[in-house]
Amino acid sequence: MASPLARRSLLLHGLALGLLALQLALTDRSQILFWGAVALVALAGLKLRESRRPPDLRRAALAELIAVGVLAVMNPELGPSLLQASTALVVLGALLSQEAGGRTSLRQLLGRSLQLAMAALPLLVLLFLLLPRLGPLWSLPGATAGRTGLSDQLDPGAIASLVQDPSPALRVSPLSGAIPPPAQRYWRVLVLDRFDGRRWSSLAAPDLRQPPPPPPAQGTPWQLWVVEPSPVPQLPWSGEGIPLTPGLRMAEAGELIGPGPGGERRRYTLGRPTGPSAWRTRPPLPQDLLLPRGSNPRLEQLAEQWGRTLPPAARVEAAARFFRSGSFRYTLQPGRLPQWAPLDAFLFESRAGFCEHFAGSFTALMRAAGLPARVVLGYQGGEWIGDAGGTSGYLDVRQRDAHAWSEVWLEGQGWVAVDPTGWVAPDRIAAGVQGGLAGQLEDLRRLGRTLPWLRQLEQGWTRLDLAWTRWVLQFDGRSQNGLMDRWLGRWRQWQGAVLVGGLAVALVPAALLLGRQYQGRRRDDLRRELERCLAQLAQLGLQPRGGEDLEAFCARAAEVHPKLREALQTLSASYGQLRYAPPETTERRRALASLQHSRQALTRRTSGD
Amino acid sequence: MGSRPLATVLAAINGVLLGKPSQVQLAVTCLVAGGHLLIEDLPGMGKTTLAEALARSFGLDFQRVHFTSDLLPADLTGLRIFDQSRGAFRFEPGPLFTQVLLADEINRASPRTQSALLEAMAAGRVSVDGVTHPLPQPFCVIATQNGLDQGGTSALPESQLDRFLMRLSLGFPSREAEASLLAGQGLGLEQLGALLQPAELLDLQRQANQQHCEPALIDYVLDLLTASRGAGAAGSPLSPRAGLALLQAARAWSLIEGRRYVTPADVIAVFAAVAEHRLDGGHPLAEAGGHSRQLLESVDAIR
């Protein structure tokens, strides 16, 4: 024997360390716990290297499991969680293959590891439901910048580059009620109220250093939002609803501003609206009418004519007619517009553009016509993945669904959303960018059709991810409180007792498993069964001779009592199998059953004789 | 209970050597365990027949050497001779280069020749003039010796008896068996064809090595070994090598019995053949099987 360490165990430990290193490489280095996890993995690696005896391997496994736990605190998302779970299984397998003497097959190892994990499951569920949440750990600030998303100003080209980007932007899941129909799916993010003659931007950056917002209002949960990292702090929403997630607040222009910067994935819950949102009726500010005079003279000339002759609502109608009648064209390749008077060049010469062009120039037209107006950036559309009623499932919005539209202030109605792109390319609104560009994207659509499984796979994963977000990640202290209230009601003061009692119950499967796997106990069971049989035979005057094995003894007994032959043969065969066959053979249960059966037969016969 | 993989071989050998089924199974076990066999009996009891039947039914090459006091080691191993046509030395392999070597009356040869044979048995190769020649695979020596003290013999010392996995004695056949022998009902050796290929024997040997031994069985073997070493135990104490040999033989026996695991019954079945010649300190046929029976009876086998 070269070494008391099982080779397979060492290999599995190596694999586990590799998986841990991979996960560390994928982890954000600015997290507080990151270097702690690195230290743990390094510790486990060194321990493994200097391992000489089985207890050393146990210590390495412990360090690895703790590292998995630390990773779980850092990355609670679905994908990383799955990776963590499989790493834990590998570590358990490594542990077991050492403890079992290295003679177990990989399948058995996997089975045993899963069994152990299953035994821990009740404990996990209980702790998940009842253990108080450590709030700050869950929201350790991350510092990565968003990779994709909206820009904070409207600059031709910004959206064109996003249009082609199929990466996910956000997902909305209705918690009560249904998701709006396609034509109403406008998800506002940014409001741009400053125009310099060419570019739209925000006059005031949202002040993130305000004192924390008041505690969230009470309300019925309505929509769950999951938003991928984005460079802007504003969050998408439909413009309706009450912020329920702590730290979420509404800005005056109808922007939703979330807790923390946009660099990480954000999740929040909106409550069912109880009335029209306040921002819709907030009167316009002077800046909502500002237009640099002379920057686009032809535009101003046209709009001022409308402003002189038409009442406010009719000015919007006039613009709609103007866009519909002119030979405007929706395209993703509009070409560059001149530095000077770019909107004039667009409205009266090129007449080709996408949502930014339409929204930007329409808003400028309205301002020139004396109507307060602003540009809204956000997303439009999304693919519903779920039931036909739109109540169970989620809306999948991609970066390519980024959109720009306008809002005008109409006396008596407040801020009214107007989407000039819809006048030019109604398909763009009904069917998304791809509809607006029918033909151009035909190739891509064909590809999508030929790979429906890919689509299904992606949808399945997204659905799972959303469920994870909704049921696991969103389960915070508040949900916990609600649950306790619902379950315990008046007996809330017994919460501690419930926790302790639940812990005891949750440990039962683990205890059972341990008991069952304890070799000595199993041996004793078998031994007891055998001794009962031997006692029965002793009543018949049959005793094993010195050194006689069971097979020979049973054969001799059968010579004396031919009636018992069958029971005796079963006894010796099944006992031999239970006792001396490899422990994991599948016939084990059957052998135990037939052993008991033959004991009963012996009992019957001896008492009958 | 699985099928018995060697049932046909056993049946064929039993058709040649009448009335000795347990000895035949032990001999086959010895071959499957990859060990060497010592058959000790009076002349004319069928020793050679058994050896040759074994070799033939397993399809192995067979050589027979009758040992005499003037047999030299080179007569067994072969030697380098000068080839005049090529003008160079060339190795002429001796009868040892075979798969089954029947060494008749091994106790008649000089200790020096015995040593050469036993070295080859242990190492599986032969060195002549500094050049090493591997022996064929599988390689098995079946040696016979006359149990009776006769003139001009050198009994194998204890340490060399250890090289044989098993020692068997055939004993007189039963009356019925002898009757059918006399009636000419036994098969002739020449009627026995090869039932297996040498590669199949190697495969069986590999399988035998993988037979499962539960800790409970190891406990039983350990108890037997310990009992042989205790104060007042019958015979010489069993060495660790004897323990390994016992387990190896029990594995092969359990394979022949058609099981995937070893039980105490297997250990008991091979115990006398494996242990007796190690227990009795090289006194041939002294109270045949007595020591091993005492040992077996002293250890509880139902566990």
PDB file of N, CA, C and O in Angstrom, chain B residues 99-143:
ATOM      1  N   GLN B  99       3.699 -23.848 -20.646  1.00  0.00           N
ATOM      2  CA  GLN B  99       2.662 -23.225 -19.812  1.00  0.00           C
ATOM      3  C   GLN B  99       2.354 -24.082 -18.595  1.00  0.00           C
ATOM      4  O   GLN B  99       2.111 -23.566 -17.524  1.00  0.00           O
ATOM      5  N   VAL B 100       2.346 -25.393 -18.787  1.00  0.00           N
ATOM      6  CA  VAL B 100       2.189 -26.279 -17.641  1.00  0.00           C
ATOM      7  C   VAL B 100       3.381 -27.219 -17.608  1.00  0.00           C
ATOM      8  O   VAL B 100       3.654 -27.919 -18.576  1.00  0.00           O
ATOM      9  N   LEU B 101       4.096 -27.170 -16.499  1.00  0.00           N
ATOM     10  CA  LEU B 101       5.242 -28.072 -16.348  1.00  0.00           C
ATOM     11  C   LEU B 101       4.876 -29.111 -15.298  1.00  0.00           C
ATOM     12  O   LEU B 101       4.533 -28.758 -14.176  1.00  0.00           O
ATOM     13  N   LEU B 102       4.914 -30.352 -15.699  1.00  0.00           N
ATOM     14  CA  LEU B 102       4.704 -31.407 -14.714  1.00  0.00           C
ATOM     15  C   LEU B 102       6.071 -31.849 -14.219  1.00  0.00           C
ATOM     16  O   LEU B 102       6.858 -32.439 -14.960  1.00  0.00           O
ATOM     17  N   ALA B 103       6.361 -31.534 -12.964  1.00  0.00           N
ATOM     18  CA  ALA B 103       7.650 -31.894 -12.374  1.00  0.00           C
ATOM     19  C   ALA B 103       7.440 -33.144 -11.529  1.00  0.00           C
ATOM     20  O   ALA B 103       7.014 -33.069 -10.379  1.00  0.00           O
ATOM     21  N   ASP B 104       7.734 -34.268 -12.132  1.00  0.00           N
ATOM     22  CA  ASP B 104       7.466 -35.539 -11.456  1.00  0.00           C
ATOM     23  C   ASP B 104       8.526 -35.827 -10.412  1.00  0.00           C
ATOM     24  O   ASP B 104       9.710 -35.699 -10.681  1.00  0.00           O
ATOM     25  N   GLU B 105       8.091 -36.242  -9.270  1.00  0.00           N
ATOM     26  CA  GLU B 105       8.997 -36.657  -8.193  1.00  0.00           C
ATOM     27  C   GLU B 105      10.054 -35.603  -7.931  1.00  0.00           C
ATOM     28  O   GLU B 105      11.252 -35.848  -8.017  1.00  0.00           O
ATOM     29  N   ILE B 106       9.548 -34.439  -7.595  1.00  0.00           N
ATOM     30  CA  ILE B 106      10.424 -33.283  -7.384  1.00  0.00           C
ATOM     31  C   ILE B 106      11.401 -33.527  -6.249  1.00  0.00           C
ATOM     32  O   ILE B 106      12.523 -33.002  -6.234  1.00  0.00           O
ATOM     33  N   ASN B 107      11.024 -34.381  -5.297  1.00  0.00           N
ATOM     34  CA  ASN B 107      11.907 -34.586  -4.145  1.00  0.00           C
ATOM     35  C   ASN B 107      13.090 -35.506  -4.460  1.00  0.00           C
ATOM     36  O   ASN B 107      13.933 -35.728  -3.623  1.00  0.00           O
ATOM     37  N   ARG B 108      13.137 -36.009  -5.713  1.00  0.00           N
ATOM     38  CA  ARG B 108      14.294 -36.819  -6.075  1.00  0.00           C
ATOM     39  C   ARG B 108      15.460 -35.957  -6.548  1.00  0.00           C
ATOM     40  O   ARG B 108      16.600 -36.396  -6.535  1.00  0.00           O
ATOM     41  N   ALA B 109      15.183 -34.747  -7.008  1.00  0.00           N
ATOM     42  CA  ALA B 109      16.247 -33.906  -7.549  1.00  0.00           C
ATOM     43  C   ALA B 109      17.093 -33.323  -6.427  1.00  0.00           C
ATOM     44  O   ALA B 109      16.696 -33.318  -5.266  1.00  0.00           O
ATOM     45  N   SER B 110      18.302 -32.864  -6.817  1.00  0.00           N
ATOM     46  CA  SER B 110      19.189 -32.260  -5.833  1.00  0.00           C
ATOM     47  C   SER B 110      18.596 -30.920  -5.392  1.00  0.00           C
ATOM     48  O   SER B 110      17.870 -30.290  -6.157  1.00  0.00           O
ATOM     49  N   PRO B 111      18.900 -30.493  -4.184  1.00  0.00           N
ATOM     50  CA  PRO B 111      18.391 -29.193  -3.717  1.00  0.00           C
ATOM     51  C   PRO B 111      18.697 -28.070  -4.689  1.00  0.00           C
ATOM     52  O   PRO B 111      17.913 -27.134  -4.851  1.00  0.00           O
ATOM     53  N   ARG B 112      19.840 -28.171  -5.391  1.00  0.00           N
ATOM     54  CA  ARG B 112      20.222 -27.105  -6.296  1.00  0.00           C
ATOM     55  C   ARG B 112      19.221 -26.991  -7.455  1.00  0.00           C
ATOM     56  O   ARG B 112      18.780 -25.910  -7.820  1.00  0.00           O
ATOM     57  N   THR B 113      18.848 -28.119  -7.997  1.00  0.00           N
ATOM     58  CA  THR B 113      17.895 -28.117  -9.097  1.00  0.00           C
ATOM     59  C   THR B 113      16.515 -27.695  -8.616  1.00  0.00           C
ATOM     60  O   THR B 113      15.810 -26.924  -9.288  1.00  0.00           O
ATOM     61  N   GLN B 114      16.153 -28.189  -7.435  1.00  0.00           N
ATOM     62  CA  GLN B 114      14.872 -27.757  -6.856  1.00  0.00           C
ATOM     63  C   GLN B 114      14.823 -26.238  -6.737  1.00  0.00           C
ATOM     64  O   GLN B 114      13.840 -25.586  -7.091  1.00  0.00           O
ATOM     65  N   SER B 115      15.928 -25.682  -6.259  1.00  0.00           N
ATOM     66  CA  SER B 115      15.996 -24.233  -6.093  1.00  0.00           C
ATOM     67  C   SER B 115      15.788 -23.508  -7.414  1.00  0.00           C
ATOM     68  O   SER B 115      15.039 -22.535  -7.488  1.00  0.00           O
ATOM     69  N   ALA B 116      16.452 -23.994  -8.457  1.00  0.00           N
ATOM     70  CA  ALA B 116      16.322 -23.349  -9.768  1.00  0.00           C
ATOM     71  C   ALA B 116      14.868 -23.344 -10.206  1.00  0.00           C
ATOM     72  O   ALA B 116      14.335 -22.326 -10.667  1.00  0.00           O
ATOM     73  N   LEU B 117      14.190 -24.454 -10.010  1.00  0.00           N
ATOM     74  CA  LEU B 117      12.788 -24.557 -10.407  1.00  0.00           C
ATOM     75  C   LEU B 117      11.936 -23.583  -9.591  1.00  0.00           C
ATOM     76  O   LEU B 117      11.107 -22.836 -10.130  1.00  0.00           O
ATOM     77  N   LEU B 118      12.175 -23.590  -8.271  1.00  0.00           N
ATOM     78  CA  LEU B 118      11.328 -22.767  -7.411  1.00  0.00           C
ATOM     79  C   LEU B 118      11.555 -21.277  -7.665  1.00  0.00           C
ATOM     80  O   LEU B 118      10.627 -20.481  -7.587  1.00  0.00           O
ATOM     81  N   GLU B 119      12.822 -20.935  -8.019  1.00  0.00           N
ATOM     82  CA  GLU B 119      13.092 -19.538  -8.356  1.00  0.00           C
ATOM     83  C   GLU B 119      12.281 -19.139  -9.588  1.00  0.00           C
ATOM     84  O   GLU B 119      11.669 -18.068  -9.623  1.00  0.00           O
ATOM     85  N   ALA B 120      12.279 -20.003 -10.577  1.00  0.00           N
ATOM     86  CA  ALA B 120      11.527 -19.724 -11.799  1.00  0.00           C
ATOM     87  C   ALA B 120      10.044 -19.595 -11.489  1.00  0.00           C
ATOM     88  O   ALA B 120       9.356 -18.719 -12.024  1.00  0.00           O
ATOM     89  N   MET B 121       9.551 -20.451 -10.579  1.00  0.00           N
ATOM     90  CA  MET B 121       8.130 -20.389 -10.220  1.00  0.00           C
ATOM     91  C   MET B 121       7.780 -19.058  -9.565  1.00  0.00           C
ATOM     92  O   MET B 121       6.719 -18.482  -9.810  1.00  0.00           O
ATOM     93  N   ALA B 122       8.677 -18.592  -8.713  1.00  0.00           N
ATOM     94  CA  ALA B 122       8.376 -17.363  -7.983  1.00  0.00           C
ATOM     95  C   ALA B 122       8.473 -16.141  -8.885  1.00  0.00           C
ATOM     96  O   ALA B 122       7.652 -15.229  -8.808  1.00  0.00           O
ATOM     97  N   ALA B 123       9.498 -16.122  -9.764  1.00  0.00           N
ATOM     98  CA  ALA B 123       9.771 -14.891 -10.504  1.00  0.00           C
ATOM     99  C   ALA B 123       9.093 -14.854 -11.860  1.00  0.00           C
ATOM    100  O   ALA B 123       8.929 -13.793 -12.435  1.00  0.00           O
ATOM    101  N   GLY B 124       8.722 -16.018 -12.400  1.00  0.00           N
ATOM    102  CA  GLY B 124       8.101 -16.032 -13.724  1.00  0.00           C
ATOM    103  C   GLY B 124       9.105 -15.780 -14.822  1.00  0.00           C
ATOM    104  O   GLY B 124       8.734 -15.429 -15.935  1.00  0.00           O
ATOM    105  N   ARG B 125      10.406 -15.921 -14.556  1.00  0.00           N
ATOM    106  CA  ARG B 125      11.413 -15.754 -15.603  1.00  0.00           C
ATOM    107  C   ARG B 125      12.657 -16.545 -15.218  1.00  0.00           C
ATOM    108  O   ARG B 125      12.799 -16.991 -14.073  1.00  0.00           O
ATOM    109  N   VAL B 126      13.526 -16.686 -16.185  1.00  0.00           N
ATOM    110  CA  VAL B 126      14.717 -17.503 -16.008  1.00  0.00           C
ATOM    111  C   VAL B 126      15.914 -16.698 -16.480  1.00  0.00           C
ATOM    112  O   VAL B 126      15.837 -16.037 -17.522  1.00  0.00           O
ATOM    113  N   SER B 127      16.977 -16.716 -15.680  1.00  0.00           N
ATOM    114  CA  SER B 127      18.190 -16.036 -16.121  1.00  0.00           C
ATOM    115  C   SER B 127      19.261 -17.074 -16.437  1.00  0.00           C
ATOM    116  O   SER B 127      19.570 -17.925 -15.608  1.00  0.00           O
ATOM    117  N   VAL B 128      19.758 -17.020 -17.650  1.00  0.00           N
ATOM    118  CA  VAL B 128      20.829 -17.920 -18.051  1.00  0.00           C
ATOM    119  C   VAL B 128      21.984 -17.071 -18.561  1.00  0.00           C
ATOM    120  O   VAL B 128      21.783 -16.245 -19.457  1.00  0.00           O
ATOM    121  N   ASP B 129      23.138 -17.253 -17.953  1.00  0.00           N
ATOM    122  CA  ASP B 129      24.339 -16.494 -18.329  1.00  0.00           C
ATOM    123  C   ASP B 129      24.068 -14.998 -18.364  1.00  0.00           C
ATOM    124  O   ASP B 129      24.447 -14.288 -19.291  1.00  0.00           O
ATOM    125  N   GLY B 130      23.332 -14.523 -17.396  1.00  0.00           N
ATOM    126  CA  GLY B 130      23.114 -13.082 -17.297  1.00  0.00           C
ATOM    127  C   GLY B 130      22.038 -12.539 -18.213  1.00  0.00           C
ATOM    128  O   GLY B 130      21.765 -11.346 -18.201  1.00  0.00           O
ATOM    129  N   VAL B 131      21.404 -13.405 -19.011  1.00  0.00           N
ATOM    130  CA  VAL B 131      20.321 -12.916 -19.869  1.00  0.00           C
ATOM    131  C   VAL B 131      19.004 -13.441 -19.295  1.00  0.00           C
ATOM    132  O   VAL B 131      18.895 -14.620 -18.966  1.00  0.00           O
ATOM    133  N   THR B 132      18.026 -12.544 -19.183  1.00  0.00           N
ATOM    134  CA  THR B 132      16.751 -12.928 -18.592  1.00  0.00           C
ATOM    135  C   THR B 132      15.757 -13.296 -19.675  1.00  0.00           C
ATOM    136  O   THR B 132      15.575 -12.557 -20.645  1.00  0.00           O
ATOM    137  N   HIS B 133      15.147 -14.464 -19.487  1.00  0.00           N
ATOM    138  CA  HIS B 133      14.134 -14.911 -20.447  1.00  0.00           C
ATOM    139  C   HIS B 133      12.812 -15.037 -19.725  1.00  0.00           C
ATOM    140  O   HIS B 133      12.722 -15.777 -18.743  1.00  0.00           O
ATOM    141  N   PRO B 134      11.774 -14.320 -20.175  1.00  0.00           N
ATOM    142  CA  PRO B 134      10.481 -14.439 -19.498  1.00  0.00           C
ATOM    143  C   PRO B 134       9.845 -15.797 -19.813  1.00  0.00           C
ATOM    144  O   PRO B 134       9.971 -16.318 -20.928  1.00  0.00           O
ATOM    145  N   LEU B 135       9.153 -16.341 -18.825  1.00  0.00           N
ATOM    146  CA  LEU B 135       8.432 -17.592 -19.029  1.00  0.00           C
ATOM    147  C   LEU B 135       7.093 -17.269 -19.692  1.00  0.00           C
ATOM    148  O   LEU B 135       6.600 -16.158 -19.583  1.00  0.00           O
ATOM    149  N   PRO B 136       6.510 -18.240 -20.379  1.00  0.00           N
ATOM    150  CA  PRO B 136       5.216 -17.966 -21.026  1.00  0.00           C
ATOM    151  C   PRO B 136       4.124 -17.671 -19.984  1.00  0.00           C
ATOM    152  O   PRO B 136       4.270 -17.973 -18.811  1.00  0.00           O
ATOM    153  N   GLN B 137       3.052 -17.079 -20.454  1.00  0.00           N
ATOM    154  CA  GLN B 137       1.894 -16.788 -19.599  1.00  0.00           C
ATOM    155  C   GLN B 137       0.708 -17.564 -20.143  1.00  0.00           C
ATOM    156  O   GLN B 137       0.497 -17.559 -21.343  1.00  0.00           O
ATOM    157  N   PRO B 138      -0.133 -18.174 -19.375  1.00  0.00           N
ATOM    158  CA  PRO B 138       0.060 -18.452 -17.954  1.00  0.00           C
ATOM    159  C   PRO B 138       1.161 -19.496 -17.741  1.00  0.00           C
ATOM    160  O   PRO B 138       1.497 -20.241 -18.662  1.00  0.00           O
ATOM    161  N   PHE B 139       1.685 -19.511 -16.537  1.00  0.00           N
ATOM    162  CA  PHE B 139       2.724 -20.484 -16.237  1.00  0.00           C
ATOM    163  C   PHE B 139       2.361 -21.164 -14.921  1.00  0.00           C
ATOM    164  O   PHE B 139       2.053 -20.510 -13.933  1.00  0.00           O
ATOM    165  N   CYS B 140       2.386 -22.481 -14.971  1.00  0.00           N
ATOM    166  CA  CYS B 140       1.966 -23.212 -13.787  1.00  0.00           C
ATOM    167  C   CYS B 140       2.813 -24.465 -13.648  1.00  0.00           C
ATOM    168  O   CYS B 140       3.026 -25.188 -14.624  1.00  0.00           O
ATOM    169  N   VAL B 141       3.304 -24.677 -12.446  1.00  0.00           N
ATOM    170  CA  VAL B 141       4.078 -25.903 -12.184  1.00  0.00           C
ATOM    171  C   VAL B 141       3.214 -26.838 -11.380  1.00  0.00           C
ATOM    172  O   VAL B 141       2.650 -26.446 -10.357  1.00  0.00           O
ATOM    173  N   ILE B 142       3.064 -28.039 -11.886  1.00  0.00           N
ATOM    174  CA  ILE B 142       2.398 -29.066 -11.091  1.00  0.00           C
ATOM    175  C   ILE B 142       3.464 -30.091 -10.731  1.00  0.00           C
ATOM    176  O   ILE B 142       4.003 -30.784 -11.610  1.00  0.00           O
ATOM    177  N   ALA B 143       3.799 -30.087  -9.458  1.00  0.00           N
ATOM    178  CA  ALA B 143       4.867 -30.993  -9.032  1.00  0.00           C
ATOM    179  C   ALA B 143       4.256 -32.160  -8.273  1.00  0.00           C
ATOM    180  O   ALA B 143       3.252 -32.010  -7.598  1.00  0.00           O
TER     181      ALA B 143
END
